[in-house]
CSV table of C-alpha atoms in Angstrom, one decimal:
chain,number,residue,atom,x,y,z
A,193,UNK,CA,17.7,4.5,24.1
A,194,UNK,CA,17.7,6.4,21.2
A,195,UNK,CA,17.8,4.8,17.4
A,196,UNK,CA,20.2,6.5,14.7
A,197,UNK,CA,19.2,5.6,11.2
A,198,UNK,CA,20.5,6.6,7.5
A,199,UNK,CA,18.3,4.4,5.5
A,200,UNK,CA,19.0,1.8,3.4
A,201,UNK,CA,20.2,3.4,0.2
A,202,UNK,CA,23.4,5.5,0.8
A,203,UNK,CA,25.7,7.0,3.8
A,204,UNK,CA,25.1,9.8,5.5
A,205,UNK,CA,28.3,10.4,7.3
A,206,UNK,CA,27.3,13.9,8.1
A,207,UNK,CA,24.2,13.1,10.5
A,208,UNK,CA,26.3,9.9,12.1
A,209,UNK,CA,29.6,12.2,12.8
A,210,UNK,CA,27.3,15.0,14.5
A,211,UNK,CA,25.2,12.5,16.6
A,212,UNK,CA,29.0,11.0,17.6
A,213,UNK,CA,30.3,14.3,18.5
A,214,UNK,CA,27.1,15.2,20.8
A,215,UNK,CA,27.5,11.1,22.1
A,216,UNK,CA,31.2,12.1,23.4
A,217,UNK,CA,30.0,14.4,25.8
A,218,UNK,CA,26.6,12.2,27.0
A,219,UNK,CA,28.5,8.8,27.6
A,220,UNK,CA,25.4,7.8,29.7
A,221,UNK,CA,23.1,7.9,27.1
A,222,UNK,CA,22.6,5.1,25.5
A,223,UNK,CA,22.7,5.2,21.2
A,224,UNK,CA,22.6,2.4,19.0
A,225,UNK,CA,23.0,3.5,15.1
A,226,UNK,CA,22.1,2.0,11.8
A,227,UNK,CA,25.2,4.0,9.5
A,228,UNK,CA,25.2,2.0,6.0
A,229,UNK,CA,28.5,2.4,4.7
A,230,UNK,CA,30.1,5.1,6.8
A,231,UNK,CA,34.0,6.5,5.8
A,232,UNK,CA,34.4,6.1,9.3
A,233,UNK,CA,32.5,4.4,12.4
A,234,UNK,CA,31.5,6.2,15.4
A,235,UNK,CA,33.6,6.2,17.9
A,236,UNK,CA,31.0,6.9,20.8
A,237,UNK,CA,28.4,4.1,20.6
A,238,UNK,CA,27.0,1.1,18.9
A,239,UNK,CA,26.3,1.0,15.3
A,240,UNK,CA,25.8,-1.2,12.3
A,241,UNK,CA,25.7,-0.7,8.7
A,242,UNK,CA,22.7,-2.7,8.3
A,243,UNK,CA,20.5,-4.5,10.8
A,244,UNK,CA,17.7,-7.1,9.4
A,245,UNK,CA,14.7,-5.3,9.2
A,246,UNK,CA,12.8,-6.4,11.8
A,247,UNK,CA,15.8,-6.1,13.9
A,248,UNK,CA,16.0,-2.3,13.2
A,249,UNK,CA,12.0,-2.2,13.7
A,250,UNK,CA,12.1,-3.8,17.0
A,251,UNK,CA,15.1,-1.1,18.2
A,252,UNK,CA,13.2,1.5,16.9
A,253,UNK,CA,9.7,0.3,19.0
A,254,UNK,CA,11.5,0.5,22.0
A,255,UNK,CA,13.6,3.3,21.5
A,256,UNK,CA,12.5,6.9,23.5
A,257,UNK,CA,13.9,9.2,20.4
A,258,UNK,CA,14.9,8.4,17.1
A,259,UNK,CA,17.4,10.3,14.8
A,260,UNK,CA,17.2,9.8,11.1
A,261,UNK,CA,18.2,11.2,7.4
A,262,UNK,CA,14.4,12.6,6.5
A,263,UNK,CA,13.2,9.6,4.1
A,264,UNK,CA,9.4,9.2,4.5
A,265,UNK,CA,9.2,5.7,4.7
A,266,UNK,CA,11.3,6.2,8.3
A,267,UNK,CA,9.1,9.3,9.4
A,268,UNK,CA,6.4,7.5,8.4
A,269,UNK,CA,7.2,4.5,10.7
A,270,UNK,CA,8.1,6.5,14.0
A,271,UNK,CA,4.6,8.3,13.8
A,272,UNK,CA,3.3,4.8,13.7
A,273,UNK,CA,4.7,3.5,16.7
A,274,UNK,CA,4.6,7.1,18.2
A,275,UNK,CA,8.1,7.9,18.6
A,276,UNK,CA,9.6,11.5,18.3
A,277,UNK,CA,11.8,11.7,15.6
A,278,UNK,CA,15.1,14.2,14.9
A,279,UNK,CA,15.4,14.4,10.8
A,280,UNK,CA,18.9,15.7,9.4
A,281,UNK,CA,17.5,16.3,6.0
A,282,UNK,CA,20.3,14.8,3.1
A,283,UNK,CA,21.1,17.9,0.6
A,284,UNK,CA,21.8,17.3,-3.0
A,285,UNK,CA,24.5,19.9,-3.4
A,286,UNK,CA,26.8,17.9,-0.5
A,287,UNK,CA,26.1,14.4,-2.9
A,288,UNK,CA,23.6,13.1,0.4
A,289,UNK,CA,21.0,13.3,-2.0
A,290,UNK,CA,20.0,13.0,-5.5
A,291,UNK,CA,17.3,15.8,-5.0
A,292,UNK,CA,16.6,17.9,-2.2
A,293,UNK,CA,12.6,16.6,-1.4
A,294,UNK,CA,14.1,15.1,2.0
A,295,UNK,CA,14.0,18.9,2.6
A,296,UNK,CA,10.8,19.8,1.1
A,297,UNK,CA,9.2,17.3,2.8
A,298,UNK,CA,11.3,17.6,6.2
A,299,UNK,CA,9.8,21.2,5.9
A,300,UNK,CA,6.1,20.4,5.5
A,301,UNK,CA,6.2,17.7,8.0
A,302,UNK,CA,7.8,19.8,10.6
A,303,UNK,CA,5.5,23.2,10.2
A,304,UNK,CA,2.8,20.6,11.3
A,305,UNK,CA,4.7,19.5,14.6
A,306,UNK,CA,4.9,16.0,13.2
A,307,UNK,CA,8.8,15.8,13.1
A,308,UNK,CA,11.6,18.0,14.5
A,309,UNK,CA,13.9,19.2,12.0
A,310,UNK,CA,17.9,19.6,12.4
A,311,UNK,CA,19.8,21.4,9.3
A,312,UNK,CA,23.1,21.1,10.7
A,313,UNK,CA,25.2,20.2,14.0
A,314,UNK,CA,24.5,23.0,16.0
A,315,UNK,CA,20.7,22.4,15.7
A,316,UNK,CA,20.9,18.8,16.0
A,317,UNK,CA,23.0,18.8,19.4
A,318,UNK,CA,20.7,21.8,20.8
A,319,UNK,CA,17.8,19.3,19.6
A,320,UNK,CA,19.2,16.3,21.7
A,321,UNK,CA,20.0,18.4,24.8
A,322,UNK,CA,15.8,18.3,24.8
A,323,UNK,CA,15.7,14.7,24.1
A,324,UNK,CA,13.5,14.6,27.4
A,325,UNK,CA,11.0,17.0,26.4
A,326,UNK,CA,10.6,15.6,23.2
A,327,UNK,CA,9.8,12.6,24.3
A,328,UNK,CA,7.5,13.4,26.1
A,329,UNK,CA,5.3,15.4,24.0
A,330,UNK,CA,2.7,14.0,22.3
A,331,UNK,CA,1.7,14.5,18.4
A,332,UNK,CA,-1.4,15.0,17.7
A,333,UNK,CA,-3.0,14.3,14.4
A,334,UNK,CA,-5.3,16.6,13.4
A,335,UNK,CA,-7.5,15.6,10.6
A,336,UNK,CA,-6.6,17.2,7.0
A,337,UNK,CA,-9.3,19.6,6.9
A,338,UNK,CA,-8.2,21.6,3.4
A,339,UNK,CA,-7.9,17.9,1.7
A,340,UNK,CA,-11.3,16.8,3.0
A,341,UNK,CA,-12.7,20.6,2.3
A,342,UNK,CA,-11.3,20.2,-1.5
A,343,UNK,CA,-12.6,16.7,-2.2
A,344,UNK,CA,-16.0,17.2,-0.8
A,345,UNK,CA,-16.3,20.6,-3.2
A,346,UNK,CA,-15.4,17.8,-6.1
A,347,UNK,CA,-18.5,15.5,-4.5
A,348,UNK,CA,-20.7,18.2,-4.3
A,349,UNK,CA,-20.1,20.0,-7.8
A,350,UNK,CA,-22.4,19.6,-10.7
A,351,UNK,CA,-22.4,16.8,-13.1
A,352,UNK,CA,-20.1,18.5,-16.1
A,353,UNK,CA,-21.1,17.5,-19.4
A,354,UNK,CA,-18.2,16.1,-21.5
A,355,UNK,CA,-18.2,18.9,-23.8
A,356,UNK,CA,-16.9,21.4,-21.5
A,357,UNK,CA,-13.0,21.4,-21.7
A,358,UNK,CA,-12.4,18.0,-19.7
A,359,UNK,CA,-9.5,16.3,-20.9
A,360,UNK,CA,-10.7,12.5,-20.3
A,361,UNK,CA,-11.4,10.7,-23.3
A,362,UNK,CA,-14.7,9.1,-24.1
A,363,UNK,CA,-15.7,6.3,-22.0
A,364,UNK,CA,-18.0,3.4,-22.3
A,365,UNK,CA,-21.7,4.2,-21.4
A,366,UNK,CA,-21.9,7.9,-21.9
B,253,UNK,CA,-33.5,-2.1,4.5
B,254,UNK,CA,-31.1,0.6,4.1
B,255,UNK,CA,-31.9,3.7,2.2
B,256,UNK,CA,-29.4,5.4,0.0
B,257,UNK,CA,-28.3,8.7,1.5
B,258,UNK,CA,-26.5,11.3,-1.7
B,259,UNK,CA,-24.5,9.7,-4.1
B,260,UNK,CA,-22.9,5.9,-4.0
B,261,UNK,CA,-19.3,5.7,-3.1
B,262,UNK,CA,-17.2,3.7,-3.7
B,263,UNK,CA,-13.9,3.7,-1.6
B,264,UNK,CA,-10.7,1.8,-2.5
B,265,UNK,CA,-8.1,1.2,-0.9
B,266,UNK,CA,-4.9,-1.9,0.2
B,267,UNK,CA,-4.5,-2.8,3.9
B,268,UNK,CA,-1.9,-0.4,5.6
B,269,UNK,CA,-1.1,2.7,5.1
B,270,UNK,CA,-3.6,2.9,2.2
B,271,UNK,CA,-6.5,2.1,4.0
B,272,UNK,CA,-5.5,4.9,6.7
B,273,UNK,CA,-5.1,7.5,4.4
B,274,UNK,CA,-8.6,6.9,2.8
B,275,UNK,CA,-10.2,6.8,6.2
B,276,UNK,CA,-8.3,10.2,6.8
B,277,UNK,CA,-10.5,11.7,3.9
B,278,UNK,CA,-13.8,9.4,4.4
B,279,UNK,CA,-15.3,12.4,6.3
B,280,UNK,CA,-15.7,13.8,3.0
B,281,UNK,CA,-18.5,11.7,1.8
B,282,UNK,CA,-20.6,11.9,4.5
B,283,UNK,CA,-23.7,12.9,3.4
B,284,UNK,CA,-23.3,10.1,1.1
B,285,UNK,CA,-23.6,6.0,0.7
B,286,UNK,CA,-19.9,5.0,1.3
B,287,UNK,CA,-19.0,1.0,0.1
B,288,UNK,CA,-15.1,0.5,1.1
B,289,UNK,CA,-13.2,-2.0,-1.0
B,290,UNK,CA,-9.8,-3.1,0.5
B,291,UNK,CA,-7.6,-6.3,0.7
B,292,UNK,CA,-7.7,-6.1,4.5
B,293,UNK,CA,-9.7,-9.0,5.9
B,294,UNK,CA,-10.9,-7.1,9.2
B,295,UNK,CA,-10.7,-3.5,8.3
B,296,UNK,CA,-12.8,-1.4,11.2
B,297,UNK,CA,-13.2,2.3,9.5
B,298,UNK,CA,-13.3,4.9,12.1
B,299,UNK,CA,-16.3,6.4,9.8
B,300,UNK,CA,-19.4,4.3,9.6
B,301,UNK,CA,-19.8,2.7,6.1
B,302,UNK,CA,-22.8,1.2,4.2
B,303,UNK,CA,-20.7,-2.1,3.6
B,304,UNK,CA,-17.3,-3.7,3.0
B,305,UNK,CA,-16.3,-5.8,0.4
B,306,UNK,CA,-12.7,-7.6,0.6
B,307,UNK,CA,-10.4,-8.4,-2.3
B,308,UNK,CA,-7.5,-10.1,-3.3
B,309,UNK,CA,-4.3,-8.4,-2.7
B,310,UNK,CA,-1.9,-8.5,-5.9
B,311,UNK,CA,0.8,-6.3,-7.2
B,312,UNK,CA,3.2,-6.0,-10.2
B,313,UNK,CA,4.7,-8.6,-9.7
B,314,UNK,CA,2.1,-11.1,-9.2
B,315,UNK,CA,0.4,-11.2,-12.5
B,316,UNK,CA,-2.3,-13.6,-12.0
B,317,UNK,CA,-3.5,-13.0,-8.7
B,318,UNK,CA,-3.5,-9.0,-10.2
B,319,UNK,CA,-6.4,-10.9,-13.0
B,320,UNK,CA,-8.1,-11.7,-10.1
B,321,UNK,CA,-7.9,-8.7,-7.9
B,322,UNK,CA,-9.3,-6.9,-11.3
B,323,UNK,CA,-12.3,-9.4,-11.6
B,324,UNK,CA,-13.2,-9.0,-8.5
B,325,UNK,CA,-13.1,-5.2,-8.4
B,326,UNK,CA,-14.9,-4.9,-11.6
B,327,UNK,CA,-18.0,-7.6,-9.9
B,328,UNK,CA,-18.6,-4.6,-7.4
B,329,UNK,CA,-18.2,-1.9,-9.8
B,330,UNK,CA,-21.0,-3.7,-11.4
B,331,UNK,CA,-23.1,-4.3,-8.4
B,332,UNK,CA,-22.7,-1.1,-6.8
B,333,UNK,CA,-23.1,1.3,-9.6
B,334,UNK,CA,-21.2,3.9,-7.8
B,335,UNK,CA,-21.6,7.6,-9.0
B,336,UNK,CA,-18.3,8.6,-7.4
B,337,UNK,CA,-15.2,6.2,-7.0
B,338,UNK,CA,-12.2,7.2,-4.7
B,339,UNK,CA,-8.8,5.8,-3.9
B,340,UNK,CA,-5.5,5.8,-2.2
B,341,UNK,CA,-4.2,2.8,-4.3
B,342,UNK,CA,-2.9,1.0,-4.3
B,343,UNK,CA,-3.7,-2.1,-7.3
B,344,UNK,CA,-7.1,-2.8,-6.7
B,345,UNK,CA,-7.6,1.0,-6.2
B,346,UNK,CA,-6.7,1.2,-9.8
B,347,UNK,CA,-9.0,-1.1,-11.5
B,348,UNK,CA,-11.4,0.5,-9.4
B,349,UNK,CA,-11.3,4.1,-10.7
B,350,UNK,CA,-10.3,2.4,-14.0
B,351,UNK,CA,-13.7,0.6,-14.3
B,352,UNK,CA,-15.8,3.3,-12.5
B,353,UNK,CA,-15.0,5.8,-14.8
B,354,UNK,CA,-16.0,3.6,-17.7
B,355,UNK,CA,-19.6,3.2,-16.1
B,356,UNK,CA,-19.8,6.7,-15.8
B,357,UNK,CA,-18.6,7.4,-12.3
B,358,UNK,CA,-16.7,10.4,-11.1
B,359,UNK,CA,-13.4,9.4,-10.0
B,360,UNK,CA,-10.6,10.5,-7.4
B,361,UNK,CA,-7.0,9.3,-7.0
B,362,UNK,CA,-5.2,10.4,-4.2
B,363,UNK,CA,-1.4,9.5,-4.0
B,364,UNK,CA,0.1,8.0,-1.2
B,365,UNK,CA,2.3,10.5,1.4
B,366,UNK,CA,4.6,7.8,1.3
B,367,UNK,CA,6.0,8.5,-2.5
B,368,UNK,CA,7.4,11.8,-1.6
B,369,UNK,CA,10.1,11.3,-4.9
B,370,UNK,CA,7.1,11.1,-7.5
B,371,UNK,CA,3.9,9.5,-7.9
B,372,UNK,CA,3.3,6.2,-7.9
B,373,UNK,CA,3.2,3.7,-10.8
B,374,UNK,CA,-0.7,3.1,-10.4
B,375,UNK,CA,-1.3,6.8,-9.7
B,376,UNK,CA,0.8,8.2,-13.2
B,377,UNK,CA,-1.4,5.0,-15.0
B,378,UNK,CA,-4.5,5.7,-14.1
B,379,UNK,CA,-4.3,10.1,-15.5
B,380,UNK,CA,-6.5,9.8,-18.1
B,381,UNK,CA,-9.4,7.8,-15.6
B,382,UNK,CA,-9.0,10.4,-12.8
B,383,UNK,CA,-11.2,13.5,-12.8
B,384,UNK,CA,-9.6,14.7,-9.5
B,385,UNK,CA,-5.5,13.5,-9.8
B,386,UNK,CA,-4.1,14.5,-6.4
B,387,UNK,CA,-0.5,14.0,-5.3
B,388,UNK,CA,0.1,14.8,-1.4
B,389,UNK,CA,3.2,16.9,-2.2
B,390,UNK,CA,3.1,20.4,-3.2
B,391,UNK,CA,6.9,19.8,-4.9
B,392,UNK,CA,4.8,17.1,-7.4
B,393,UNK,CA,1.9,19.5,-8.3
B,394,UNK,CA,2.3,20.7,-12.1
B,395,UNK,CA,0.1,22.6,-14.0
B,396,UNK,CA,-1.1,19.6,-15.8
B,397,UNK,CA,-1.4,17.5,-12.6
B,398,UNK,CA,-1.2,16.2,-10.4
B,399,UNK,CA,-2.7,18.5,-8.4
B,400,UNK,CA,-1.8,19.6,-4.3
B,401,UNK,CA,-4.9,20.1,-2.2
B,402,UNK,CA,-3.4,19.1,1.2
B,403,UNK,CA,-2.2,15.7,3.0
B,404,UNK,CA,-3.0,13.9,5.6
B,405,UNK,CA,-0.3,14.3,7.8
């Protein structure tokens, strides 16, 4: 089963119409979608503006692939419960968005494997024609190397007098 | 009796996603003593730790347990002494780099990956007790911090 989700905050009419297009031609598939307050329902498979939250967690759990808008708090969950996950980042210049960091962070997140990324239709459909192979793959985590690397430099510095261009203020017993 | 190995460090962090984000970075600190402080009431670190101390878990919203979740942080600020303090947040995380910096401790805030939109209300507070203010999203680094030094995903 795969789990189509926009969130919680607005539409995203563009990522539910390309997932209903691609669902026309795969009626054996079986797609159950979360669409908040779509122009227009999908013609091709279940769907719901909202489901309780549990609900959608529980659908999501059991799901083999999910496809979402790129909000971190979604991503976050499907690495959790170890589900591959589509993202159709929301643009700002098409009103999906009132910033484009769903596509900064999209970016990021899938240079390190962790999510696939689909920009438009086209890439989204050729995406879910490998909906097999990506669930099967596995993401590994690898451990954040340059953050540990950057902190330990920070642990292993020094003591720096205050006098030396820090900009804390003073603080008790100094 | 346990001997003190480097520097003492203390390590804050909430149950969740938090606490998994510190552990991400716990490799960090290990040539020294490591103390974790977190609300979770069975946390298992994946890195070995020196001790655990649990807390109260409070938020904005709840105003008097967040008194209490600050007195007990600041009782094992006191007790540990710790020469370094580091969190993820999220509250008691605060108080906790809030009060270590006023003993004299080095301090680190790192911002959850999950505010990719801006930093968190406890991680823009708590500026001017961070030495090292890190966001986990290069598109919130700025010149005067937060700083980008990598995330954990």
């Amino acid at each position: 089963m795969i789990v189509v989700t926009v969130g919680t905050q607005l539409p995203f009419d563009r990522l539910v119409h390309s997932v209903d297009r691609w669902a026309a031609e795969h009626p054996d598939v079986e797609i159950v979608a979360q669409t908040g307050h779509a122009s227009e329902r999908p013609h091709h498979f279940r769907s719901e503006p909202f489901f309780g939250r549990h609900q959608l967690d529980a659908l999501m759990a059991q799901s083999s692939l999910i496809v979402a808008h790129a909000g971190i708090g979604t991503i976050l969950r499907a690495l959790e419960l170890q589900v591959p996950i589509i993202v159709m980042p929301r643009r700002a210049a098409l009103g999906e968005h009132r910033n484009d960091h769903q596509l900064a962070s999209a970016e990021r997140l899938g240079a390190r494997g962790l999510v696939e990324v689909a920009d438009d239709e086209h890439a989204l459909h050729r995406l879910l024609d490998r909906r097999d192979e990506l669930s099967a793959s596995r993401r590994v985590l690898e451990p954040p190397v340059e953050l540990i690397e950057a902190i330990r430099r920070f642990v292993d510095a020094p003591p720096v007098s205050d006098s030396s261009g820090s900009t804390r203020h003073a603080r008790f017993g100094r | 009796m346990s001997v003190d190995r480097g520097q003492r460090v203390l390590a804050v962090a909430s149950a969740g996603g938090h606490l998994s984000q510190l552990e991400a970075v716990l490799p960090a600190f290990e040539s020294q003593t490591v103390t974790l402080v977190t609300t979770d009431p069975d946390p298992d670190p994946r890195t070995p730790v020196e001790r655990v101390f649990v807390v109260t878990d409070a938020n904005l919203d709840t105003k008097a347990r967040l008194i209490r979740t600050a007195l007990q942080v600041l009782i094992v600020v006191l007790r540990v002494r710790p020469g370094i303090v580091v969190s993820t947040g999220a509250a008691p995380g605060f108080f906790a780099v809030v009060f270590g910096s006023m003993i004299g401790a080095r301090t680190i805030w790192l911002d959850s990956i999950a505010n990719v939109e801006e930093m968190s209300v406890s991680g823009r507070r708590v500026r001017r007790h961070a030495d090292m203010w890190l966001t986990q999203w290069p598109h919130l680094a700025h010149p005067d911090g937060p700083a980008f030094e990598g995330s954990v995903l």
